[in-house]
Coordinates of C-alpha atoms and ligand atoms in Angstrom, one line a residue:
X15 CA 115.0 148.0 135.9
X16 CA 114.7 146.1 132.7
X17 CA 116.2 148.2 129.9
X18 CA 114.4 146.4 127.1
X19 CA 111.2 148.4 128.0
X20 CA 110.6 152.1 128.0
X21 CA 107.9 153.9 129.9
X22 CA 105.6 156.3 128.1
X23 CA 104.1 158.9 130.4
X24 CA 101.5 161.6 129.9
X25 CA 100.4 164.0 132.7
X26 CA 97.1 165.7 133.4
X27 CA 97.3 168.7 135.7
X28 CA 94.4 170.5 137.2
X29 CA 95.1 174.1 138.3
X30 CA 92.7 176.0 140.5
X31 CA 92.6 179.6 139.4
X32 CA 92.8 182.3 142.0
X33 CA 89.8 184.4 140.8
X34 CA 87.9 186.0 143.6
X35 CA 84.6 184.3 142.6
X36 CA 83.6 181.0 141.2
X37 CA 83.3 180.3 137.4
X38 CA 79.6 180.7 136.9
X39 CA 78.3 182.6 140.0
X40 CA 79.3 185.2 142.5
X41 CA 80.2 182.9 145.4
X42 CA 83.7 183.4 147.0
X43 CA 86.5 180.9 146.2
X44 CA 88.3 181.5 149.5
X45 CA 89.9 178.4 150.9
X46 CA 89.1 177.2 154.4
X47 CA 85.6 178.7 154.9
X48 CA 83.1 176.8 157.0
X49 CA 81.6 174.0 154.9
X50 CA 78.7 174.9 152.7
X51 CA 78.8 178.6 153.4
X52 CA 80.0 179.7 150.0
X53 CA 77.2 178.3 147.9
X54 CA 74.2 179.5 145.9
X55 CA 71.4 178.0 143.6
X56 CA 73.8 178.3 140.6
X57 CA 76.7 176.3 141.9
X58 CA 74.3 173.9 143.6
X59 CA 72.7 173.2 140.3
X60 CA 69.1 174.1 141.2
X61 CA 66.7 173.7 138.3
X62 CA 66.1 176.7 136.2
X63 CA 69.2 178.7 137.2
X64 CA 71.6 180.0 134.5
X65 CA 75.4 180.0 134.7
X66 CA 77.3 183.1 133.5
X67 CA 81.0 182.8 132.5
X68 CA 83.4 184.7 134.8
X69 CA 85.5 186.7 132.2
X70 CA 88.6 186.6 134.5
X71 CA 88.7 182.8 134.0
X72 CA 89.0 183.3 130.2
X73 CA 91.7 186.0 130.7
X74 CA 93.7 183.7 133.0
X75 CA 93.4 180.8 130.5
X76 CA 94.6 183.1 127.7
X77 CA 97.7 184.2 129.7
X78 CA 98.7 180.6 130.4
X79 CA 98.2 179.8 126.7
X80 CA 100.6 182.6 125.8
X81 CA 103.2 181.6 128.4
X82 CA 103.4 178.1 127.0
X83 CA 103.1 178.8 123.3
X84 CA 99.6 177.3 122.8
X85 CA 97.5 177.9 119.7
X86 CA 94.6 179.8 121.1
X87 CA 91.2 178.8 119.7
X88 CA 89.5 182.2 119.2
X89 CA 86.2 180.2 119.2
X90 CA 85.7 177.6 121.9
X91 CA 82.8 176.1 123.7
X92 CA 81.8 174.7 127.0
X93 CA 80.4 171.1 127.1
X94 CA 78.5 169.0 129.6
X95 CA 80.3 166.0 131.0
X96 CA 77.6 163.7 132.4
X97 CA 78.2 161.5 135.4
X98 CA 76.8 160.9 138.8
X99 CA 78.8 161.4 142.0
X100 CA 77.7 162.7 145.4
X101 CA 80.0 165.7 145.1
X102 CA 78.5 166.8 141.8
X103 CA 75.0 168.2 142.5
X104 CA 74.1 169.0 138.9
X105 CA 74.8 165.4 137.7
X106 CA 77.2 166.9 135.1
X107 CA 80.4 168.9 135.1
X108 CA 80.7 171.9 132.8
X109 CA 84.0 171.4 130.9
X110 CA 85.4 171.6 127.4
X111 CA 85.5 168.6 125.1
X112 CA 86.4 168.8 121.5
X113 CA 86.8 172.6 121.4
X114 CA 89.3 173.5 124.2
X115 CA 90.6 177.1 124.6
X116 CA 94.1 176.1 123.6
X117 CA 96.0 173.3 121.8
X118 CA 99.6 172.4 120.9
X119 CA 101.5 174.1 123.7
X120 CA 104.9 173.2 124.9
X121 CA 107.5 173.6 127.6
X122 CA 111.1 172.6 127.9
X123 CA 112.8 170.8 130.7
X124 CA 116.5 170.5 131.6
X125 CA 117.4 166.9 131.7
X126 CA 120.9 165.4 132.3
X127 CA 121.1 165.0 128.5
X128 CA 120.2 168.6 127.9
X129 CA 117.0 170.5 127.1
X130 CA 114.0 168.4 126.1
X131 CA 110.7 169.8 124.7
X132 CA 107.5 168.3 126.1
X133 CA 104.4 168.8 123.9
X134 CA 101.1 169.8 125.6
X135 CA 98.1 168.5 123.8
X136 CA 95.5 170.8 125.1
X137 CA 94.4 173.2 127.9
X138 CA 90.8 173.6 128.8
X139 CA 88.5 175.4 131.2
X140 CA 86.2 173.6 133.6
X141 CA 84.5 173.8 137.0
X142 CA 85.7 171.9 140.1
X143 CA 83.4 169.4 141.9
X144 CA 82.7 169.5 145.7
X145 CA 84.7 167.7 148.3
X146 CA 83.8 164.5 150.1
X147 CA 85.0 164.0 153.6
X148 CA 84.9 160.5 155.0
X149 CA 85.2 159.5 158.6
X150 CA 83.8 157.3 161.4
X151 CA 81.3 155.5 159.2
X152 CA 79.8 158.8 157.9
X153 CA 80.6 160.8 154.8
X154 CA 80.1 164.5 154.4
X155 CA 80.0 166.7 151.4
X156 CA 81.3 170.3 151.2
X157 CA 80.0 172.2 148.2
X158 CA 82.2 175.3 148.7
X159 CA 84.6 174.0 146.0
X160 CA 81.8 173.3 143.6
X161 CA 82.2 175.7 140.7
X162 CA 85.7 176.9 141.5
X163 CA 87.4 177.5 138.1
X164 CA 90.0 175.0 136.9
X165 CA 92.4 174.7 134.0
X166 CA 93.2 171.2 132.9
X167 CA 96.6 170.9 131.1
X168 CA 97.1 167.6 129.3
X169 CA 100.6 166.8 128.1
X170 CA 101.6 164.7 125.1
X171 CA 102.9 161.2 126.0
X172 CA 106.4 162.6 125.5
X173 CA 107.7 161.9 129.0
X174 CA 110.0 158.8 129.3
X175 CA 110.9 158.5 132.9
X176 CA 109.6 159.4 136.4
X177 CA 112.4 162.0 136.7
X178 CA 111.3 163.7 133.5
X179 CA 107.7 163.7 134.9
X180 CA 109.0 165.4 138.0
X181 CA 110.9 168.0 136.0
X182 CA 107.9 168.7 133.8
X183 CA 105.7 169.3 136.8
X184 CA 108.3 171.6 138.4
X185 CA 108.6 173.6 135.3
X186 CA 104.8 173.8 134.8
X187 CA 104.3 175.0 138.4
X188 CA 107.1 177.6 137.9
X189 CA 105.4 179.0 134.8
X190 CA 102.0 179.1 136.5
X191 CA 103.6 180.8 139.6
X192 CA 105.2 183.4 137.3
X193 CA 101.8 184.0 135.5
X194 CA 100.2 184.5 139.0
X195 CA 96.9 182.9 138.0
X196 CA 97.0 180.4 140.8
X197 CA 98.6 180.1 144.2
X198 CA 99.8 176.6 143.2
X199 CA 99.4 175.4 146.8
X200 CA 99.5 171.6 146.6
X201 CA 98.5 171.1 150.2
X202 CA 95.3 173.0 149.6
X203 CA 94.7 171.1 146.3
X204 CA 95.3 174.1 144.0
X205 CA 97.5 171.9 141.8
X206 CA 96.6 168.3 141.3
X207 CA 98.0 165.7 139.0
X208 CA 97.0 162.4 137.3
X209 CA 99.5 160.3 135.5
X210 CA 99.0 158.0 132.5
X211 CA 101.7 155.4 132.1
X212 CA 102.3 152.5 129.8
X213 CA 105.4 150.6 128.8
X214 CA 106.6 149.2 125.4
X215 CA 109.6 147.4 124.1
X216 CA 112.3 149.9 123.2
X217 CA 112.1 150.8 119.5
X218 CA 108.4 149.9 119.1
X219 CA 106.3 152.8 117.9
X220 CA 103.0 151.5 119.1
X221 CA 102.0 152.4 122.6
X222 CA 101.2 149.7 125.2
X223 CA 98.0 149.7 127.3
X224 CA 98.0 152.5 129.8
X225 CA 96.8 152.9 133.3
X226 CA 95.9 156.1 135.0
X227 CA 97.1 156.9 138.5
X228 CA 95.0 159.3 140.6
X229 CA 95.4 160.9 144.0
X230 CA 98.9 162.3 143.5
X231 CA 99.2 165.4 145.7
X232 CA 102.9 166.0 145.6
X233 CA 105.5 165.8 142.9
X234 CA 107.5 163.4 144.9
X235 CA 104.5 161.1 145.1
X236 CA 104.1 161.3 141.3
X237 CA 107.7 160.2 140.9
X238 CA 107.2 157.3 143.4
X239 CA 103.9 156.2 142.0
X240 CA 105.3 156.1 138.5
X241 CA 108.4 154.1 139.6
X242 CA 106.1 151.6 141.3
X243 CA 103.7 151.4 138.3
X244 CA 106.4 151.0 135.7
X245 CA 108.0 148.2 137.7
X246 CA 104.6 146.5 138.2
X247 CA 103.7 146.7 134.5
X248 CA 107.1 145.2 133.5
X249 CA 106.6 142.3 135.9
X250 CA 103.2 141.6 134.5
X251 CA 104.5 141.6 130.9
X252 CA 107.6 139.5 131.8
X253 CA 105.3 136.9 133.3
X254 CA 103.3 136.8 130.1
X255 CA 100.3 138.7 131.5
X256 CA 98.5 141.6 130.0
X257 CA 97.9 145.1 131.3
X258 CA 94.3 146.1 131.7
X259 CA 93.2 149.7 131.1
X260 CA 92.2 151.0 134.4
X261 CA 92.3 153.8 136.9
X262 CA 94.6 153.1 139.9
X263 CA 95.0 154.9 143.2
X264 CA 98.4 155.7 144.8
X265 CA 98.7 155.0 148.5
X266 CA 101.5 157.2 149.8
X267 CA 101.7 155.0 152.9
X268 CA 102.7 151.8 151.1
X269 CA 104.2 153.5 148.0
X270 CA 102.0 151.2 145.9
X271 CA 99.2 151.7 143.4
X272 CA 96.0 149.6 143.4
X273 CA 93.0 149.2 141.2
X274 CA 90.3 151.8 141.7
X275 CA 88.0 151.1 138.7
X276 CA 88.2 150.2 135.1
X277 CA 88.9 153.2 132.9
X278 CA 86.0 155.0 131.4
X279 CA 86.0 156.1 127.8
X280 CA 85.0 159.5 126.6
X281 CA 81.7 158.2 125.2
X282 CA 80.7 157.1 128.7
X283 CA 80.2 160.7 129.6
X284 CA 77.8 161.6 126.8
X285 CA 79.4 165.0 126.2
X286 CA 77.2 167.6 124.5
X287 CA 77.4 171.4 124.1
X288 CA 76.3 173.3 127.2
X289 CA 73.1 174.9 126.1
X290 CA 73.1 177.5 128.9
X291 CA 76.3 179.2 127.9
X292 CA 77.4 181.2 124.9
X293 CA 80.6 180.1 123.1
X294 CA 83.8 181.7 124.3
X295 CA 85.1 184.2 121.8
X296 CA 88.7 185.3 122.4
X297 CA 89.1 188.6 120.7
X298 CA 92.4 190.0 119.3
X299 CA 92.1 192.8 121.9
X300 CA 91.9 190.3 124.7
X301 CA 95.1 188.5 123.4
X302 CA 96.9 191.8 123.1
X303 CA 95.9 192.9 126.6
X304 CA 97.0 189.6 128.0
X305 CA 100.3 189.7 126.1
X306 CA 101.0 193.2 127.5
X307 CA 100.4 192.0 131.0
X308 CA 102.6 188.9 130.8
X309 CA 105.6 188.5 133.1
X310 CA 109.1 187.8 131.8
X311 CA 109.3 184.0 131.2
X312 CA 111.3 182.1 133.8
X313 CA 113.9 180.8 131.2
X314 CA 114.4 184.4 129.9
X315 CA 114.8 185.7 133.4
X316 CA 117.4 183.1 134.2
X317 CA 119.4 183.9 131.1
X318 CA 119.1 187.6 131.9
X319 CA 120.4 187.1 135.5
X320 CA 123.5 185.3 134.1
X321 CA 124.2 188.2 131.7
X322 CA 123.2 191.2 133.7
X323 CA 124.6 190.2 137.1
X324 CA 127.4 188.0 135.8
X325 CA 126.1 185.0 137.8
X326 CA 127.0 181.4 137.1
X327 CA 124.1 179.4 135.5
X328 CA 123.5 177.5 138.7
X329 CA 123.0 180.6 140.8
X330 CA 120.8 182.2 138.1
X331 CA 118.5 179.1 138.1
X332 CA 118.2 178.9 141.9
X333 CA 117.5 182.6 142.1
X334 CA 114.8 182.6 139.4
X335 CA 113.1 179.3 140.6
X336 CA 110.2 181.4 141.7
X337 CA 109.2 184.9 140.9
X338 CA 109.3 186.3 144.5
X339 CA 112.9 185.0 145.0
X340 CA 113.9 186.7 141.8
X341 CA 112.3 189.9 142.8
X342 CA 114.1 189.8 146.2
X343 CA 117.4 189.4 144.5
X344 CA 116.8 192.3 142.1
X345 CA 115.8 194.5 145.0
X346 CA 119.0 193.6 146.9
X347 CA 121.0 194.3 143.7
X348 CA 119.6 197.9 143.7
X349 CA 121.4 198.6 146.9
X350 CA 124.5 196.4 146.8
X351 CA 126.8 196.0 143.7
X352 CA 128.6 192.8 144.7
X353 CA 126.1 190.6 142.8
X354 CA 127.9 187.4 143.5
X355 CA 128.0 188.0 147.2
X356 CA 124.2 188.6 147.3
X357 CA 123.7 185.3 145.4
X358 CA 126.0 183.4 147.9
X359 CA 124.2 184.9 150.8
X360 CA 120.7 184.3 149.4
X361 CA 121.5 180.7 148.5
X362 CA 123.1 180.1 151.9
X363 CA 122.0 181.9 155.1
X364 CA 118.9 183.5 153.6
X365 CA 117.4 180.4 152.0
X366 CA 118.2 178.4 155.2
X367 CA 116.2 180.9 157.3
X368 CA 113.3 180.8 154.9
X369 CA 113.2 177.0 154.8
X370 CA 113.4 176.8 158.6
X371 CA 110.3 179.0 158.7
X372 CA 108.7 177.4 155.7
X373 CA 108.0 180.8 154.2
X374 CA 108.6 182.1 150.7
X375 CA 110.6 185.2 149.7
X376 CA 107.5 187.4 150.0
X377 CA 107.5 186.7 153.7
X378 CA 111.2 187.0 154.2
X379 CA 111.9 188.1 157.8
X380 CA 114.7 190.4 156.5
X381 CA 113.9 193.1 153.9
X382 CA 116.0 193.0 150.7
X383 CA 117.4 196.4 151.4
X384 CA 118.5 195.3 154.9
X385 CA 120.3 192.3 153.6
X386 CA 122.0 194.6 151.1
X387 CA 122.9 196.8 154.0
X388 CA 124.6 194.0 155.8
X389 CA 126.5 193.0 152.8
X390 CA 127.6 196.5 152.2
X391 CA 129.1 196.6 155.7
X392 CA 131.3 193.6 154.7
X393 CA 132.2 195.3 151.4
X394 CA 133.2 198.5 153.2
X395 CA 135.3 196.6 155.7
X396 CA 133.1 197.7 158.6
X397 CA 132.5 194.1 159.7
X398 CA 134.1 190.8 158.8
X399 CA 132.2 188.0 157.0
X400 CA 132.4 186.0 160.2
X401 CA 130.7 188.7 162.2
X402 CA 128.1 189.2 159.5
X403 CA 127.1 185.5 159.9
X404 CA 126.5 186.2 163.6
X405 CA 124.5 189.3 162.9
X406 CA 122.2 187.9 160.3
X407 CA 120.2 185.5 162.6
X408 CA 119.9 188.5 165.0
X409 CA 118.3 190.5 162.1
X410 CA 115.9 187.7 161.4
X411 CA 114.9 187.5 165.1
X412 CA 114.6 191.2 165.9
X413 CA 113.9 192.8 162.5
X414 CA 116.7 195.3 163.2
X415 CA 119.1 196.5 160.6
X416 CA 122.8 195.3 160.5
X417 CA 123.9 198.9 161.3
X418 CA 121.7 199.0 164.5
X419 CA 122.9 195.6 165.7
X420 CA 126.6 196.4 165.1
X421 CA 126.2 199.7 167.0
X422 CA 124.4 198.1 169.9
X423 CA 126.8 195.3 170.3
X424 CA 129.9 197.3 169.4
X425 CA 130.9 194.8 166.7
X426 CA 132.5 197.3 164.3
X427 CA 136.0 196.4 163.0
X428 CA 138.7 198.4 164.7
X429 CA 140.7 200.0 161.9
X430 CA 141.9 203.1 163.7
X431 CA 145.7 203.2 163.4
X432 CA 146.2 204.8 166.8
X433 CA 144.0 202.3 168.6
X434 CA 145.7 199.3 167.0
X435 CA 149.2 200.7 167.7
X436 CA 148.3 201.0 171.4
X437 CA 147.1 197.4 171.5
X438 CA 150.3 196.2 169.7
X439 CA 152.6 198.1 172.1
X440 CA 150.8 196.6 175.0
X441 CA 151.1 193.0 173.6
X442 CA 154.8 193.6 172.8
X443 CA 155.4 194.9 176.3
X444 CA 154.0 191.6 177.8
X445 CA 155.9 189.4 175.4
X446 CA 159.5 190.7 175.5
X447 CA 161.0 187.3 174.9
X448 CA 159.1 186.8 171.7
X449 CA 160.1 190.2 170.5
X450 CA 163.8 189.3 171.3
X451 CA 163.3 186.0 169.4
X452 CA 161.9 187.9 166.4
X453 CA 164.8 190.3 166.4
X454 CA 167.2 187.3 166.5
X455 CA 165.7 186.1 163.2
X456 CA 162.9 183.8 164.5
X457 CA 160.3 185.3 162.1
X458 CA 157.8 182.6 163.0
X459 CA 156.8 184.3 166.3
X460 CA 155.1 187.1 164.2
X461 CA 152.0 185.0 163.8
X462 CA 151.9 184.4 167.6
X463 CA 152.2 188.1 168.3
X464 CA 149.5 189.0 165.8
X465 CA 147.2 186.4 167.4
X466 CA 147.7 188.0 170.8
X467 CA 146.6 191.4 169.4
X468 CA 143.5 189.9 167.7
X469 CA 142.7 188.2 171.0
X470 CA 143.1 191.5 172.9
X471 CA 140.7 193.1 170.5
X472 CA 138.1 190.3 170.8
X473 CA 138.5 189.6 167.1
X474 CA 137.5 193.0 166.1
X475 CA 140.8 194.5 164.9
X476 CA 141.3 194.7 161.2
X477 CA 143.8 191.8 160.7
X478 CA 145.4 193.4 157.6
X479 CA 146.1 196.5 159.5
X480 CA 147.4 194.7 162.6
X481 CA 149.9 192.8 160.3
X482 CA 151.1 195.9 158.6
X483 CA 151.6 197.9 161.8
X484 CA 153.2 195.1 163.7
X485 CA 155.9 194.6 161.1
X486 CA 156.5 198.4 161.0
X487 CA 156.8 198.6 164.8
X488 CA 159.1 195.6 165.1
X489 CA 161.4 196.8 162.4
Ligands
ZN524 ZN1 77.5 179.9 143.8

């Protein structure tokens, strides 16, 4: 990469809210219904119908505003954004233009150089369009998604690399997941991202001409598309060309971006205030209520985990990455006081099992208190860590507790003095030569004799106790 240039990146994220019904009518927002079965005259834009704002949408927007330190506009307004597209039956989208619900938010990301604050220009409420499905020379349109509520979150052009863009999106998703206003499922399109990128000579204050990249449905694709686009723009400039302001599509197959259309300007949409809806007034009561219902912020939770459970910063950040993992950890910690051991197990065996099943902590096949039960058995010397690792997959498979499995399989550590003494005497009886060697000063055979006892117990004898008793008996 040519270091004389620096990229300037801004991101626009669309978040689908998880309200039960659409933004202006009572149709269900459920994903995966048969096409065109969750529609009505309002969301299909029949003449003469009147939209009514879903209050839950405003509540969700206020919560997100509070989580990311936005200034909330207590008076905001919906506007019409006019354009024609087959998935937009009204011929306009109801959105917010110059009076969005929130402005001047921020979030911080952890870069290799430390914390960096990324400004967020605005957050606004709007409705989603329908979905076009193309195939076999025919195109279909599904209006189920028409009128599903969205929040659009537009960052300042504060991002300087594709890595920072990735970190910003991860952090944004984390905050939205904590706020529980969206399922943030990228495969189902609940979280979508467009990226604006330009480059400029390092040290220059003025921005270069930017392009907008659409069709980015994973954070990895955002990073790849930006890397490609930054390189492309640099090559154009180095060859003496100019960048044209345009919208480009990212093709995940080739890893390249290509021209989609020249970029439209705001005035192309002929925005005007939506005459069928009242302005949105956010009352103090509403803000208070939302504040009261807010979750602990992810950064605060991470700091608390370090302090309260004495965990290293790395562990705390992994365990608080999403709210359900954090809840699972705290549930375990209620039953088991070896906090670091819980962390080790969750980051190791537990996460591996979840990843293999592609499920989140909410659907963990092992209950938090059962994992704690397993760990307590190690703590109390009832089983060894090695045996525990064999038991855990069994717990995942059968749903049984560690205690049950240990009993059924007879895996408990043998720590009974009498039983161990009997085993030792038996081993010594069979190895008289080694015993003689030991008595003649060849202390090295002790390890061999202990090994024989462990073998006889099928690895279940408490090794510390075998050691102690062996030395006692031999002397
Ligand atoms: Zn409807």
